[in-house]
Short mmCIF file of C-alpha atoms in Angstrom, two decimals:
data_model
loop_
_atom_site.label_atom_id
_atom_site.label_comp_id
_atom_site.label_asym_id
_atom_site.label_seq_id
_atom_site.Cartn_x
_atom_site.Cartn_y
_atom_site.Cartn_z
CA MET R 1025 72.85 128.37 70.12
CA LYS R 1026 76.31 129.61 69.16
CA PRO R 1027 77.45 130.21 72.76
CA SER R 1028 76.51 126.65 73.77
CA ILE R 1029 78.42 125.20 70.79
CA ASN R 1030 81.41 127.35 71.63
CA GLY R 1031 81.21 126.17 75.27
CA PHE R 1032 81.10 122.55 74.00
CA PHE R 1033 84.20 123.01 71.90
CA GLN R 1034 86.01 124.85 74.73
CA PHE R 1035 85.23 122.04 77.08
CA PHE R 1036 86.74 119.43 74.71
CA TYR R 1037 89.74 121.74 74.06
CA ARG R 1038 90.35 121.79 77.85
CA TYR R 1039 89.92 118.02 77.89
CA LYS R 1040 92.55 117.51 75.14
CA LYS R 1041 94.89 119.93 76.84
CA LEU R 1042 94.60 118.22 80.18
CA LEU R 1043 95.06 114.80 78.64
CA LYS R 1044 98.30 116.01 76.95
CA LEU R 1045 99.54 117.31 80.33
CA ILE R 1046 98.75 113.99 81.97
CA GLU R 1047 100.39 112.01 79.18
CA LYS R 1048 103.60 114.07 79.50
CA GLN R 1049 103.92 113.16 83.18
CA ILE R 1050 103.18 109.42 83.08
CA THR R 1051 105.47 106.59 81.95
CA MET R 1052 104.50 103.32 80.31
CA SER R 1053 105.19 101.24 83.39
CA SER R 1054 103.14 103.47 85.65
CA ALA R 1055 100.27 103.51 83.16
CA VAL R 1056 100.29 99.72 82.89
CA LYS R 1057 100.41 99.30 86.66
CA SER R 1058 97.57 101.80 87.03
CA VAL R 1059 95.42 100.03 84.40
CA ILE R 1060 95.99 96.60 85.91
CA GLY R 1061 95.41 97.92 89.49
CA ALA R 1062 92.27 99.82 88.47
CA LEU R 1063 90.85 96.76 86.67
CA PHE R 1064 91.55 94.57 89.66
CA LEU R 1065 90.06 97.02 92.18
CA SER R 1066 86.94 97.79 90.20
CA VAL R 1067 86.21 94.14 89.48
CA PHE R 1068 86.87 93.35 93.16
CA VAL R 1069 84.47 96.03 94.37
CA LEU R 1070 81.71 95.18 91.89
CA GLY R 1071 82.20 91.40 91.96
CA LEU R 1072 80.12 90.71 95.04
CA PRO R 1073 77.02 92.67 93.94
CA VAL R 1074 77.18 91.04 90.53
CA LEU R 1075 77.46 87.56 92.00
CA VAL R 1076 74.45 88.26 94.32
CA ILE R 1077 72.37 89.48 91.42
CA VAL R 1078 73.31 86.58 89.12
CA ASN R 1079 72.40 84.06 91.85
CA MET R 1080 69.03 85.77 92.25
CA PHE R 1081 68.12 84.95 88.65
CA ILE R 1082 66.59 81.71 90.06
CA ILE R 1083 63.50 83.80 90.96
CA ALA R 1084 61.63 83.96 87.67
CA LYS R 1085 59.55 86.98 88.41
CA LEU R 1086 62.57 89.22 88.96
CA THR R 1087 64.54 88.46 85.81
CA LEU R 1088 63.76 91.79 84.02
CA PHE R 1089 64.46 93.80 87.11
CA LEU R 1090 67.69 91.92 87.83
CA ALA R 1091 68.79 92.26 84.20
CA ILE R 1092 68.21 96.09 84.46
CA LEU R 1093 70.28 96.15 87.68
CA LEU R 1094 73.07 94.33 85.88
CA VAL R 1095 73.04 96.91 83.10
CA LEU R 1096 73.17 99.71 85.68
CA ILE R 1097 76.14 98.07 87.42
CA VAL R 1098 77.89 97.75 84.06
CA MET R 1099 77.22 101.47 83.44
CA VAL R 1100 78.72 102.34 86.83
CA TRP R 1101 81.83 100.31 86.21
CA PRO R 1102 83.67 102.83 83.97
CA TYR R 1103 83.26 105.59 86.59
CA LEU R 1104 84.72 103.33 89.30
CA TYR R 1105 87.51 102.13 86.94
CA TYR R 1106 88.65 105.64 85.99
CA ALA R 1107 88.43 106.85 89.57
CA PHE R 1108 90.84 104.11 90.60
CA TYR R 1109 92.97 104.71 87.51
CA TYR R 1110 93.50 108.42 88.11
CA THR R 1111 94.02 107.81 91.87
CA LEU R 1112 96.75 105.28 91.19
CA LEU R 1113 98.34 107.56 88.61
CA LYS R 1114 98.37 110.38 91.14
CA ASN R 1115 100.02 108.05 93.69
CA TYR R 1116 102.74 107.18 91.19
CA HIS R 1117 103.37 110.73 89.99
CA GLU R 1118 103.15 113.54 92.52
CA LYS R 1119 102.99 116.29 89.86
CA LEU R 1120 99.59 114.96 88.69
CA ASN R 1121 98.06 116.21 91.99
CA GLU R 1122 98.40 119.73 90.56
CA ILE R 1123 96.48 118.82 87.35
CA ASN R 1124 92.69 118.69 87.40
CA THR R 1125 91.90 115.10 86.35
CA LYS R 1126 88.12 115.50 86.87
CA ILE R 1127 87.47 116.57 83.26
CA PRO R 1128 89.23 113.61 81.63
CA TYR R 1129 87.71 111.34 84.26
CA MET R 1130 84.15 112.49 83.49
CA VAL R 1131 84.54 112.56 79.72
CA GLU R 1132 86.11 109.13 79.35
CA SER R 1133 83.75 107.51 81.88
CA THR R 1134 80.68 109.03 80.33
CA ILE R 1135 81.60 107.97 76.78
CA ILE R 1136 82.27 104.40 77.83
CA SER R 1137 79.14 104.32 80.02
CA VAL R 1138 76.94 105.51 77.18
CA VAL R 1139 78.37 102.87 74.83
CA LEU R 1140 77.77 100.14 77.46
CA MET R 1141 74.27 101.45 78.07
CA VAL R 1142 73.41 101.16 74.35
CA ILE R 1143 74.86 97.64 74.24
CA GLY R 1144 72.84 96.75 77.37
CA ILE R 1145 69.64 98.10 75.92
CA ILE R 1146 70.20 96.16 72.75
CA VAL R 1147 70.90 92.95 74.65
CA LEU R 1148 67.87 93.45 76.94
CA SER R 1149 65.58 94.14 73.97
CA VAL R 1150 66.76 90.94 72.24
CA ILE R 1151 66.43 88.75 75.32
CA PHE R 1152 63.14 90.15 76.66
#
C-alpha cells in the first residue's frame, strides 16, 4: 500500500513541477490567446455532433440514449480543449516543446471530466 501512495505523491510532485516550468515560459497574452483559441476550436469541433444529437431528441424512444451521448461528449470536451490549449502554447513558445506536457494535460483533463461526469449523472438522474 505504501509504494502506491508514494507513487501517487511522486506523480503529483512531477505534475506541480512541470506546471511551474510551463508557467515560467508563458506570458499572459499567449495564455489568453491559447485559451480563446482552444475554446473556439473545441466548440467548433464538437458543435456539429452536439447539434445532430440535440435535433434527434424529437424521437421519444431515444431520449435516454441521446442524453447519455451528450454527457459523454461533455466528458470528452476537456480532453479536446486541453489538447488544443497545449498545442497552441507550444506554437507560441518553442521552449515548451522540450517540456513534457502530457502529465498536466492528463491530470487537468481528467479532473474536469470527472466533475462534469458527476454533474451529468446528477442531471440525468433528476430528469429521468
